[in-house]
């Protein structure tokens, strides 16, 4: 795309409105409203391919049968609300950023009605939530739990704790576990590679437990002064520690399989973070989620994610089901250079979770554009620095920066840079110095942190003293 001519952009100190202080102008800005419009128009030229129509009832035999993934379990007293379809008023569309979910987002084509307890749809390039219903309500993740078990297994493979060709044997507990199975033989070792496929494609609880016991048992040696935790208990502790690190603040895991438990709960917002982490952190192993079937022990089982058979852009992630949780699906689509994920929970059937997820994916891809605003390290402006060896510091973004906006709405959007004032040295490279807000009138559509692109050391004693005097006069006389 041809770069637009340099244009000014609104800049104001954080916390002050347009009425409180004039909007300063900096000619050094590289991309502004014009670039946003041009990028949005360019992105809009790539028409989103519609999802292939779901097969008619008399053609259902061509799609894989959806086997049950976990044995029905009694609903715990603290389990989430019933699977009644949400009221339309509860469904909200938003092009909000990850740091906040402003209510004033532009309204693109109406959010499709989704028959599920909760859902979320997110653009991973911009990290913006496009629509959500009950995103922070506690729900039973069922076998979506296995995304975390897979995440920790990938981590173990990367750090050398496990080897892909390492042979493991299912324990008695794993062999007798309820729910969906890979059909492991307690007398026949199986490779970690096959266990991953059995867990992800076949949703095998026996495979999940075997991997969890292997990873959780590492480090439990006789040299420890305290009695070591059982491997499964240790693995669950690792799951919760990793969830906390990823920002899954409402999640509590109690097992590696997703079998119903009153203390085993999450949210669609948290599960979206986990799905994004799998795609971002382990691209080497992510293709396992796209396998349409896997054969082990003479038994071939299809992937229960029906979207893999209906939409060529869908390449993962995971399904889940228990009687108390309903039918869950975490799905991801990579189409026209955009990566969209959806989490749908509490649907009424395997068909419903697939069709409702498909609605959200197509809506997100067709109703929004995600143009690139700035390259990583690109200078967008500079900020005055006090008490520093330099009088100003260049600011920009640490990573390539994208923005998701409703299709065709670029002409109504205004970017405004808010900076922290005053900025005092020393400043480390990468320090957050403000935010770029994407505005529609007075409504904030998204916020992106801007950072220092260089470091600034403290000035000498005379320079610091002089700037202290300058700041004092500014505070007194405005």
PDB file of C-alpha atoms in Angstrom, residues 88-383:
ATOM      1  CA  UNK A  88     -30.711 -10.891  22.407  1.00  0.00           C
ATOM      2  CA  UNK A  89     -30.274  -7.824  24.618  1.00  0.00           C
ATOM      3  CA  UNK A  90     -27.377  -9.515  26.378  1.00  0.00           C
ATOM      4  CA  UNK A  91     -25.331  -9.845  23.211  1.00  0.00           C
ATOM      5  CA  UNK A  92     -22.999  -6.927  22.640  1.00  0.00           C
ATOM      6  CA  UNK A  93     -20.866  -5.995  19.664  1.00  0.00           C
ATOM      7  CA  UNK A  94     -17.640  -4.198  20.375  1.00  0.00           C
ATOM      8  CA  UNK A  95     -14.424  -3.373  18.603  1.00  0.00           C
ATOM      9  CA  UNK A  96     -12.860  -2.940  22.009  1.00  0.00           C
ATOM     10  CA  UNK A  97      -9.181  -3.434  22.758  1.00  0.00           C
ATOM     11  CA  UNK A  98      -7.741  -6.024  25.080  1.00  0.00           C
ATOM     12  CA  UNK A  99      -6.989  -3.400  27.715  1.00  0.00           C
ATOM     13  CA  UNK A 100     -10.590  -2.209  27.922  1.00  0.00           C
ATOM     14  CA  UNK A 101     -13.978  -2.912  26.434  1.00  0.00           C
ATOM     15  CA  UNK A 102     -15.529   0.494  25.755  1.00  0.00           C
ATOM     16  CA  UNK A 103     -19.278   0.484  25.181  1.00  0.00           C
ATOM     17  CA  UNK A 104     -19.228   3.037  22.396  1.00  0.00           C
ATOM     18  CA  UNK A 105     -18.015   0.854  19.568  1.00  0.00           C
ATOM     19  CA  UNK A 106     -19.285   1.369  16.040  1.00  0.00           C
ATOM     20  CA  UNK A 107     -22.160  -0.898  15.127  1.00  0.00           C
ATOM     21  CA  UNK A 108     -21.380  -2.943  12.028  1.00  0.00           C
ATOM     22  CA  UNK A 109     -23.808  -5.495  10.685  1.00  0.00           C
ATOM     23  CA  UNK A 110     -25.849  -6.795  13.584  1.00  0.00           C
ATOM     24  CA  UNK A 111     -24.212  -9.502  15.662  1.00  0.00           C
ATOM     25  CA  UNK A 112     -25.818 -12.809  14.700  1.00  0.00           C
ATOM     26  CA  UNK A 113     -28.053 -14.387  17.301  1.00  0.00           C
ATOM     27  CA  UNK A 114     -26.064 -17.159  18.972  1.00  0.00           C
ATOM     28  CA  UNK A 115     -27.832 -19.966  20.816  1.00  0.00           C
ATOM     29  CA  UNK A 116     -25.280 -20.613  23.538  1.00  0.00           C
ATOM     30  CA  UNK A 117     -24.691 -19.864  27.206  1.00  0.00           C
ATOM     31  CA  UNK A 118     -21.698 -17.644  26.422  1.00  0.00           C
ATOM     32  CA  UNK A 119     -19.451 -16.748  23.504  1.00  0.00           C
ATOM     33  CA  UNK A 120     -16.622 -14.478  22.455  1.00  0.00           C
ATOM     34  CA  UNK A 121     -15.088 -13.618  19.069  1.00  0.00           C
ATOM     35  CA  UNK A 122     -11.651 -12.025  18.863  1.00  0.00           C
ATOM     36  CA  UNK A 123      -9.306 -10.762  16.168  1.00  0.00           C
ATOM     37  CA  UNK A 124      -5.810 -11.926  17.091  1.00  0.00           C
ATOM     38  CA  UNK A 125      -3.961  -9.448  14.881  1.00  0.00           C
ATOM     39  CA  UNK A 126      -5.381  -6.463  16.745  1.00  0.00           C
ATOM     40  CA  UNK A 127      -6.122  -8.417  19.935  1.00  0.00           C
ATOM     41  CA  UNK A 128      -9.581  -6.860  19.970  1.00  0.00           C
ATOM     42  CA  UNK A 129     -12.811  -8.437  21.149  1.00  0.00           C
ATOM     43  CA  UNK A 130     -15.394  -7.947  18.394  1.00  0.00           C
ATOM     44  CA  UNK A 131     -18.403  -9.375  20.192  1.00  0.00           C
ATOM     45  CA  UNK A 132     -19.129 -11.247  23.403  1.00  0.00           C
ATOM     46  CA  UNK A 133     -21.962 -12.513  25.542  1.00  0.00           C
ATOM     47  CA  UNK A 134     -21.345 -13.347  29.207  1.00  0.00           C
ATOM     48  CA  UNK A 135     -17.582 -13.301  28.598  1.00  0.00           C
ATOM     49  CA  UNK A 136     -16.652 -13.404  32.293  1.00  0.00           C
ATOM     50  CA  UNK A 137     -19.379 -15.711  33.564  1.00  0.00           C
ATOM     51  CA  UNK A 138     -18.059 -18.918  35.082  1.00  0.00           C
ATOM     52  CA  UNK A 139     -18.701 -21.926  32.848  1.00  0.00           C
ATOM     53  CA  UNK A 140     -17.598 -25.556  32.668  1.00  0.00           C
ATOM     54  CA  UNK A 141     -14.911 -25.820  29.980  1.00  0.00           C
ATOM     55  CA  UNK A 142     -15.316 -29.606  29.563  1.00  0.00           C
ATOM     56  CA  UNK A 143     -12.681 -30.893  27.108  1.00  0.00           C
ATOM     57  CA  UNK A 144     -11.584 -27.361  26.181  1.00  0.00           C
ATOM     58  CA  UNK A 145      -9.471 -28.014  29.277  1.00  0.00           C
ATOM     59  CA  UNK A 146      -7.256 -30.154  27.086  1.00  0.00           C
ATOM     60  CA  UNK A 147      -5.985 -26.985  25.404  1.00  0.00           C
ATOM     61  CA  UNK A 148      -4.086 -26.286  28.630  1.00  0.00           C
ATOM     62  CA  UNK A 149      -2.906 -29.895  28.872  1.00  0.00           C
ATOM     63  CA  UNK A 150      -1.664 -29.572  25.296  1.00  0.00           C
ATOM     64  CA  UNK A 151      -0.020 -26.205  26.067  1.00  0.00           C
ATOM     65  CA  UNK A 152       1.992 -27.699  28.928  1.00  0.00           C
ATOM     66  CA  UNK A 153       2.912 -30.726  26.811  1.00  0.00           C
ATOM     67  CA  UNK A 154       4.179 -28.468  24.013  1.00  0.00           C
ATOM     68  CA  UNK A 155       6.164 -26.557  26.624  1.00  0.00           C
ATOM     69  CA  UNK A 156       7.692 -29.801  27.903  1.00  0.00           C
ATOM     70  CA  UNK A 157       8.658 -30.783  24.353  1.00  0.00           C
ATOM     71  CA  UNK A 158      10.268 -27.402  23.731  1.00  0.00           C
ATOM     72  CA  UNK A 159      12.344 -27.425  26.936  1.00  0.00           C
ATOM     73  CA  UNK A 160      13.370 -31.048  26.490  1.00  0.00           C
ATOM     74  CA  UNK A 161      11.433 -32.419  29.448  1.00  0.00           C
ATOM     75  CA  UNK A 162       9.668 -34.767  27.037  1.00  0.00           C
ATOM     76  CA  UNK A 163      10.651 -36.152  23.650  1.00  0.00           C
ATOM     77  CA  UNK A 164       8.151 -36.675  20.846  1.00  0.00           C
ATOM     78  CA  UNK A 165       9.288 -40.287  20.384  1.00  0.00           C
ATOM     79  CA  UNK A 166       9.426 -41.007  24.126  1.00  0.00           C
ATOM     80  CA  UNK A 167       7.319 -44.043  25.009  1.00  0.00           C
ATOM     81  CA  UNK A 168       4.820 -43.835  27.891  1.00  0.00           C
ATOM     82  CA  UNK A 169       2.466 -46.398  29.373  1.00  0.00           C
ATOM     83  CA  UNK A 170      -1.021 -45.571  30.579  1.00  0.00           C
ATOM     84  CA  UNK A 171      -1.523 -46.009  34.325  1.00  0.00           C
ATOM     85  CA  UNK A 172      -4.377 -47.922  35.873  1.00  0.00           C
ATOM     86  CA  UNK A 173      -6.090 -44.623  36.662  1.00  0.00           C
ATOM     87  CA  UNK A 174      -5.727 -43.466  33.085  1.00  0.00           C
ATOM     88  CA  UNK A 175      -6.938 -46.777  31.673  1.00  0.00           C
ATOM     89  CA  UNK A 176     -10.072 -46.737  33.833  1.00  0.00           C
ATOM     90  CA  UNK A 177     -10.926 -43.061  33.310  1.00  0.00           C
ATOM     91  CA  UNK A 178     -14.416 -42.298  32.135  1.00  0.00           C
ATOM     92  CA  UNK A 179     -15.445 -40.403  29.035  1.00  0.00           C
ATOM     93  CA  UNK A 180     -13.945 -40.311  25.556  1.00  0.00           C
ATOM     94  CA  UNK A 181     -10.855 -42.463  24.997  1.00  0.00           C
ATOM     95  CA  UNK A 182      -7.933 -43.081  22.725  1.00  0.00           C
ATOM     96  CA  UNK A 183      -8.272 -46.761  23.747  1.00  0.00           C
ATOM     97  CA  UNK A 184      -4.790 -47.166  25.170  1.00  0.00           C
ATOM     98  CA  UNK A 185      -3.551 -50.623  26.145  1.00  0.00           C
ATOM     99  CA  UNK A 186      -1.952 -50.767  29.632  1.00  0.00           C
ATOM    100  CA  UNK A 187       0.520 -53.332  28.313  1.00  0.00           C
ATOM    101  CA  UNK A 188       1.578 -51.402  25.203  1.00  0.00           C
ATOM    102  CA  UNK A 189       3.710 -48.218  25.443  1.00  0.00           C
ATOM    103  CA  UNK A 190       2.736 -45.315  23.178  1.00  0.00           C
ATOM    104  CA  UNK A 191       4.743 -42.340  21.943  1.00  0.00           C
ATOM    105  CA  UNK A 192       4.199 -38.800  23.210  1.00  0.00           C
ATOM    106  CA  UNK A 193       3.501 -37.790  19.605  1.00  0.00           C
ATOM    107  CA  UNK A 194       0.624 -40.273  19.331  1.00  0.00           C
ATOM    108  CA  UNK A 195      -0.680 -39.330  22.761  1.00  0.00           C
ATOM    109  CA  UNK A 196      -0.938 -35.700  21.664  1.00  0.00           C
ATOM    110  CA  UNK A 197      -2.925 -36.682  18.590  1.00  0.00           C
ATOM    111  CA  UNK A 198      -5.111 -38.980  20.656  1.00  0.00           C
ATOM    112  CA  UNK A 199      -5.821 -36.207  23.135  1.00  0.00           C
ATOM    113  CA  UNK A 200      -6.385 -33.390  20.620  1.00  0.00           C
ATOM    114  CA  UNK A 201      -8.091 -35.212  17.732  1.00  0.00           C
ATOM    115  CA  UNK A 202      -9.878 -38.008  19.597  1.00  0.00           C
ATOM    116  CA  UNK A 203     -10.282 -36.042  22.849  1.00  0.00           C
ATOM    117  CA  UNK A 204      -8.954 -39.075  24.717  1.00  0.00           C
ATOM    118  CA  UNK A 205      -9.090 -38.681  28.478  1.00  0.00           C
ATOM    119  CA  UNK A 206      -6.738 -41.658  28.856  1.00  0.00           C
ATOM    120  CA  UNK A 207      -4.179 -39.835  26.686  1.00  0.00           C
ATOM    121  CA  UNK A 208      -4.575 -36.616  28.688  1.00  0.00           C
ATOM    122  CA  UNK A 209      -3.984 -38.391  31.986  1.00  0.00           C
ATOM    123  CA  UNK A 210      -0.956 -40.267  30.633  1.00  0.00           C
ATOM    124  CA  UNK A 211       0.682 -37.032  29.484  1.00  0.00           C
ATOM    125  CA  UNK A 212      -0.240 -35.237  32.704  1.00  0.00           C
ATOM    126  CA  UNK A 213       1.224 -37.991  34.899  1.00  0.00           C
ATOM    127  CA  UNK A 214       4.459 -37.988  32.887  1.00  0.00           C
ATOM    128  CA  UNK A 215       4.923 -34.210  33.107  1.00  0.00           C
ATOM    129  CA  UNK A 216       3.667 -33.926  36.672  1.00  0.00           C
ATOM    130  CA  UNK A 217       5.935 -36.725  37.834  1.00  0.00           C
ATOM    131  CA  UNK A 218       9.113 -35.032  36.656  1.00  0.00           C
ATOM    132  CA  UNK A 219      11.027 -33.577  39.589  1.00  0.00           C
ATOM    133  CA  UNK A 220       9.329 -35.734  42.223  1.00  0.00           C
ATOM    134  CA  UNK A 221      12.533 -37.457  43.297  1.00  0.00           C
ATOM    135  CA  UNK A 222      13.724 -38.954  46.573  1.00  0.00           C
ATOM    136  CA  UNK A 223      16.066 -36.030  47.337  1.00  0.00           C
ATOM    137  CA  UNK A 224      13.136 -33.775  48.185  1.00  0.00           C
ATOM    138  CA  UNK A 225      12.732 -33.194  51.919  1.00  0.00           C
ATOM    139  CA  UNK A 226       8.958 -32.896  51.633  1.00  0.00           C
ATOM    140  CA  UNK A 227       6.690 -35.678  50.500  1.00  0.00           C
ATOM    141  CA  UNK A 228       6.248 -35.163  46.742  1.00  0.00           C
ATOM    142  CA  UNK A 229       2.803 -34.478  45.359  1.00  0.00           C
ATOM    143  CA  UNK A 230       1.156 -37.193  43.270  1.00  0.00           C
ATOM    144  CA  UNK A 231       1.915 -36.553  39.575  1.00  0.00           C
ATOM    145  CA  UNK A 232      -1.654 -35.613  38.669  1.00  0.00           C
ATOM    146  CA  UNK A 233      -1.945 -33.190  41.562  1.00  0.00           C
ATOM    147  CA  UNK A 234       1.375 -31.654  40.618  1.00  0.00           C
ATOM    148  CA  UNK A 235       0.254 -31.276  36.997  1.00  0.00           C
ATOM    149  CA  UNK A 236      -2.991 -29.573  38.009  1.00  0.00           C
ATOM    150  CA  UNK A 237      -0.926 -27.112  40.057  1.00  0.00           C
ATOM    151  CA  UNK A 238       1.143 -26.455  36.927  1.00  0.00           C
ATOM    152  CA  UNK A 239      -2.052 -25.871  34.929  1.00  0.00           C
ATOM    153  CA  UNK A 240      -3.262 -23.249  37.383  1.00  0.00           C
ATOM    154  CA  UNK A 241       0.142 -21.589  37.555  1.00  0.00           C
ATOM    155  CA  UNK A 242       0.270 -21.335  33.761  1.00  0.00           C
ATOM    156  CA  UNK A 243      -3.296 -20.026  33.654  1.00  0.00           C
ATOM    157  CA  UNK A 244      -2.326 -17.262  36.061  1.00  0.00           C
ATOM    158  CA  UNK A 245       0.720 -16.378  33.964  1.00  0.00           C
ATOM    159  CA  UNK A 246      -1.432 -16.113  30.832  1.00  0.00           C
ATOM    160  CA  UNK A 247      -3.883 -13.795  32.577  1.00  0.00           C
ATOM    161  CA  UNK A 248      -6.688 -16.351  32.946  1.00  0.00           C
ATOM    162  CA  UNK A 249      -7.740 -14.776  36.209  1.00  0.00           C
ATOM    163  CA  UNK A 250     -11.163 -16.413  36.483  1.00  0.00           C
ATOM    164  CA  UNK A 251     -10.016 -19.973  35.747  1.00  0.00           C
ATOM    165  CA  UNK A 252      -9.512 -22.835  38.171  1.00  0.00           C
ATOM    166  CA  UNK A 253      -8.503 -26.249  36.854  1.00  0.00           C
ATOM    167  CA  UNK A 254      -9.050 -29.415  38.869  1.00  0.00           C
ATOM    168  CA  UNK A 255      -8.036 -32.088  36.344  1.00  0.00           C
ATOM    169  CA  UNK A 256      -6.319 -32.396  32.938  1.00  0.00           C
ATOM    170  CA  UNK A 257      -9.350 -33.847  31.113  1.00  0.00           C
ATOM    171  CA  UNK A 258     -12.253 -31.484  31.704  1.00  0.00           C
ATOM    172  CA  UNK A 259     -14.494 -34.000  33.451  1.00  0.00           C
ATOM    173  CA  UNK A 260     -17.105 -32.143  35.476  1.00  0.00           C
ATOM    174  CA  UNK A 261     -16.046 -30.917  38.910  1.00  0.00           C
ATOM    175  CA  UNK A 262     -17.458 -28.142  41.073  1.00  0.00           C
ATOM    176  CA  UNK A 263     -13.985 -26.587  41.310  1.00  0.00           C
ATOM    177  CA  UNK A 264     -13.212 -26.884  37.594  1.00  0.00           C
ATOM    178  CA  UNK A 265     -14.406 -23.636  36.007  1.00  0.00           C
ATOM    179  CA  UNK A 266     -13.334 -21.011  33.485  1.00  0.00           C
ATOM    180  CA  UNK A 267     -14.755 -18.244  31.262  1.00  0.00           C
ATOM    181  CA  UNK A 268     -14.918 -17.780  27.500  1.00  0.00           C
ATOM    182  CA  UNK A 269     -12.698 -14.719  27.901  1.00  0.00           C
ATOM    183  CA  UNK A 270     -10.028 -16.783  29.653  1.00  0.00           C
ATOM    184  CA  UNK A 271     -10.315 -19.626  27.151  1.00  0.00           C
ATOM    185  CA  UNK A 272      -9.783 -17.137  24.320  1.00  0.00           C
ATOM    186  CA  UNK A 273      -6.507 -16.126  25.967  1.00  0.00           C
ATOM    187  CA  UNK A 274      -5.464 -19.777  26.100  1.00  0.00           C
ATOM    188  CA  UNK A 275      -6.398 -20.421  22.464  1.00  0.00           C
ATOM    189  CA  UNK A 276      -4.439 -17.355  21.383  1.00  0.00           C
ATOM    190  CA  UNK A 277      -1.415 -18.493  23.424  1.00  0.00           C
ATOM    191  CA  UNK A 278      -1.428 -21.912  21.746  1.00  0.00           C
ATOM    192  CA  UNK A 279      -1.394 -20.329  18.290  1.00  0.00           C
ATOM    193  CA  UNK A 280       1.177 -17.680  19.202  1.00  0.00           C
ATOM    194  CA  UNK A 281       3.609 -19.678  21.341  1.00  0.00           C
ATOM    195  CA  UNK A 282       3.642 -23.082  19.645  1.00  0.00           C
ATOM    196  CA  UNK A 283       3.144 -22.723  15.873  1.00  0.00           C
ATOM    197  CA  UNK A 284       5.290 -25.844  15.411  1.00  0.00           C
ATOM    198  CA  UNK A 285       2.704 -28.048  17.128  1.00  0.00           C
ATOM    199  CA  UNK A 286      -0.480 -26.140  16.359  1.00  0.00           C
ATOM    200  CA  UNK A 287      -1.156 -28.051  13.074  1.00  0.00           C
ATOM    201  CA  UNK A 288      -2.122 -31.099  15.165  1.00  0.00           C
ATOM    202  CA  UNK A 289      -5.397 -29.303  15.872  1.00  0.00           C
ATOM    203  CA  UNK A 290      -6.243 -29.364  12.154  1.00  0.00           C
ATOM    204  CA  UNK A 291      -6.016 -33.159  11.758  1.00  0.00           C
ATOM    205  CA  UNK A 292      -9.401 -34.478  10.644  1.00  0.00           C
ATOM    206  CA  UNK A 293      -8.901 -37.972  12.050  1.00  0.00           C
ATOM    207  CA  UNK A 294      -6.443 -40.204  13.856  1.00  0.00           C
ATOM    208  CA  UNK A 295      -6.125 -43.976  13.947  1.00  0.00           C
ATOM    209  CA  UNK A 296      -4.758 -45.841  16.961  1.00  0.00           C
ATOM    210  CA  UNK A 297      -5.108 -49.406  18.193  1.00  0.00           C
ATOM    211  CA  UNK A 298      -7.028 -50.282  15.038  1.00  0.00           C
ATOM    212  CA  UNK A 299      -9.684 -47.656  15.733  1.00  0.00           C
ATOM    213  CA  UNK A 300      -9.974 -44.524  13.603  1.00  0.00           C
ATOM    214  CA  UNK A 301     -11.822 -41.628  15.177  1.00  0.00           C
ATOM    215  CA  UNK A 302     -12.742 -38.351  13.456  1.00  0.00           C
ATOM    216  CA  UNK A 303     -12.034 -34.919  14.846  1.00  0.00           C
ATOM    217  CA  UNK A 304     -15.228 -33.710  16.496  1.00  0.00           C
ATOM    218  CA  UNK A 305     -14.700 -30.152  15.221  1.00  0.00           C
ATOM    219  CA  UNK A 306     -17.163 -30.222  12.314  1.00  0.00           C
ATOM    220  CA  UNK A 307     -15.932 -26.875  10.979  1.00  0.00           C
ATOM    221  CA  UNK A 308     -12.727 -28.588   9.835  1.00  0.00           C
ATOM    222  CA  UNK A 309     -14.870 -30.431   7.270  1.00  0.00           C
ATOM    223  CA  UNK A 310     -16.948 -27.422   6.211  1.00  0.00           C
ATOM    224  CA  UNK A 311     -14.649 -24.385   6.073  1.00  0.00           C
ATOM    225  CA  UNK A 312     -11.165 -24.685   4.623  1.00  0.00           C
ATOM    226  CA  UNK A 313     -10.005 -21.616   6.568  1.00  0.00           C
ATOM    227  CA  UNK A 314     -10.703 -23.276   9.936  1.00  0.00           C
ATOM    228  CA  UNK A 315      -7.596 -25.022  11.311  1.00  0.00           C
ATOM    229  CA  UNK A 316      -8.438 -25.775  14.984  1.00  0.00           C
ATOM    230  CA  UNK A 317      -8.871 -25.765  17.984  1.00  0.00           C
ATOM    231  CA  UNK A 318     -10.882 -28.031  20.335  1.00  0.00           C
ATOM    232  CA  UNK A 319     -14.323 -29.369  21.205  1.00  0.00           C
ATOM    233  CA  UNK A 320     -15.810 -30.235  24.584  1.00  0.00           C
ATOM    234  CA  UNK A 321     -18.936 -31.785  26.036  1.00  0.00           C
ATOM    235  CA  UNK A 322     -20.440 -32.998  29.276  1.00  0.00           C
ATOM    236  CA  UNK A 323     -24.104 -33.238  30.211  1.00  0.00           C
ATOM    237  CA  UNK A 324     -23.776 -30.327  32.616  1.00  0.00           C
ATOM    238  CA  UNK A 325     -21.614 -28.122  30.372  1.00  0.00           C
ATOM    239  CA  UNK A 326     -23.405 -28.622  27.082  1.00  0.00           C
ATOM    240  CA  UNK A 327     -21.520 -28.575  23.791  1.00  0.00           C
ATOM    241  CA  UNK A 328     -18.459 -26.330  23.598  1.00  0.00           C
ATOM    242  CA  UNK A 329     -16.178 -25.349  20.722  1.00  0.00           C
ATOM    243  CA  UNK A 330     -13.033 -23.260  20.442  1.00  0.00           C
ATOM    244  CA  UNK A 331     -12.510 -22.501  16.744  1.00  0.00           C
ATOM    245  CA  UNK A 332      -9.918 -20.572  14.756  1.00  0.00           C
ATOM    246  CA  UNK A 333     -10.023 -19.299  11.181  1.00  0.00           C
ATOM    247  CA  UNK A 334      -7.107 -18.004   9.118  1.00  0.00           C
ATOM    248  CA  UNK A 335      -8.608 -16.249   6.107  1.00  0.00           C
ATOM    249  CA  UNK A 336      -7.408 -13.352   3.929  1.00  0.00           C
ATOM    250  CA  UNK A 337      -4.455 -12.770   6.235  1.00  0.00           C
ATOM    251  CA  UNK A 338      -6.636 -12.453   9.342  1.00  0.00           C
ATOM    252  CA  UNK A 339      -6.719 -14.778  12.339  1.00  0.00           C
ATOM    253  CA  UNK A 340     -10.070 -14.936  14.158  1.00  0.00           C
ATOM    254  CA  UNK A 341     -10.903 -17.143  17.146  1.00  0.00           C
ATOM    255  CA  UNK A 342     -14.264 -17.923  18.708  1.00  0.00           C
ATOM    256  CA  UNK A 343     -15.232 -19.649  21.928  1.00  0.00           C
ATOM    257  CA  UNK A 344     -18.824 -20.920  22.106  1.00  0.00           C
ATOM    258  CA  UNK A 345     -20.049 -22.821  25.167  1.00  0.00           C
ATOM    259  CA  UNK A 346     -23.335 -24.331  26.277  1.00  0.00           C
ATOM    260  CA  UNK A 347     -24.735 -25.084  22.815  1.00  0.00           C
ATOM    261  CA  UNK A 348     -27.419 -27.743  22.463  1.00  0.00           C
ATOM    262  CA  UNK A 349     -25.660 -30.189  20.123  1.00  0.00           C
ATOM    263  CA  UNK A 350     -22.558 -30.910  18.075  1.00  0.00           C
ATOM    264  CA  UNK A 351     -24.290 -29.369  15.061  1.00  0.00           C
ATOM    265  CA  UNK A 352     -25.335 -26.273  17.008  1.00  0.00           C
ATOM    266  CA  UNK A 353     -21.857 -25.525  18.349  1.00  0.00           C
ATOM    267  CA  UNK A 354     -20.434 -25.799  14.827  1.00  0.00           C
ATOM    268  CA  UNK A 355     -23.102 -23.679  13.133  1.00  0.00           C
ATOM    269  CA  UNK A 356     -23.072 -20.993  15.844  1.00  0.00           C
ATOM    270  CA  UNK A 357     -19.262 -20.778  15.733  1.00  0.00           C
ATOM    271  CA  UNK A 358     -19.394 -20.571  11.943  1.00  0.00           C
ATOM    272  CA  UNK A 359     -21.817 -17.644  12.161  1.00  0.00           C
ATOM    273  CA  UNK A 360     -19.438 -15.726  14.403  1.00  0.00           C
ATOM    274  CA  UNK A 361     -16.360 -16.435  12.285  1.00  0.00           C
ATOM    275  CA  UNK A 362     -18.020 -15.321   9.062  1.00  0.00           C
ATOM    276  CA  UNK A 363     -19.559 -12.247  10.694  1.00  0.00           C
ATOM    277  CA  UNK A 364     -16.185 -11.161  12.108  1.00  0.00           C
ATOM    278  CA  UNK A 365     -14.417 -11.656   8.782  1.00  0.00           C
ATOM    279  CA  UNK A 366     -17.067  -9.901   6.695  1.00  0.00           C
ATOM    280  CA  UNK A 367     -18.170  -7.083   9.023  1.00  0.00           C
ATOM    281  CA  UNK A 368     -14.704  -5.858  10.077  1.00  0.00           C
ATOM    282  CA  UNK A 369     -11.389  -4.874   8.538  1.00  0.00           C
ATOM    283  CA  UNK A 370      -8.018  -5.106  10.302  1.00  0.00           C
ATOM    284  CA  UNK A 371      -5.569  -2.719   8.617  1.00  0.00           C
ATOM    285  CA  UNK A 372      -1.996  -2.325   9.751  1.00  0.00           C
ATOM    286  CA  UNK A 373      -1.332   1.058  11.329  1.00  0.00           C
ATOM    287  CA  UNK A 374       2.355   1.040  12.242  1.00  0.00           C
ATOM    288  CA  UNK A 375       5.413  -1.146  11.911  1.00  0.00           C
ATOM    289  CA  UNK A 376       7.267  -2.279  15.002  1.00  0.00           C
ATOM    290  CA  UNK A 377       9.780   0.379  15.989  1.00  0.00           C
ATOM    291  CA  UNK A 378       8.349   3.004  13.649  1.00  0.00           C
ATOM    292  CA  UNK A 379       8.574   6.526  15.086  1.00  0.00           C
ATOM    293  CA  UNK A 380       5.118   8.088  15.368  1.00  0.00           C
ATOM    294  CA  UNK A 381       6.039  11.096  17.481  1.00  0.00           C
ATOM    295  CA  UNK A 382       8.376  12.351  20.188  1.00  0.00           C
ATOM    296  CA  UNK A 383       7.688  13.417  23.751  1.00  0.00           C
TER     297      UNK A 383
END
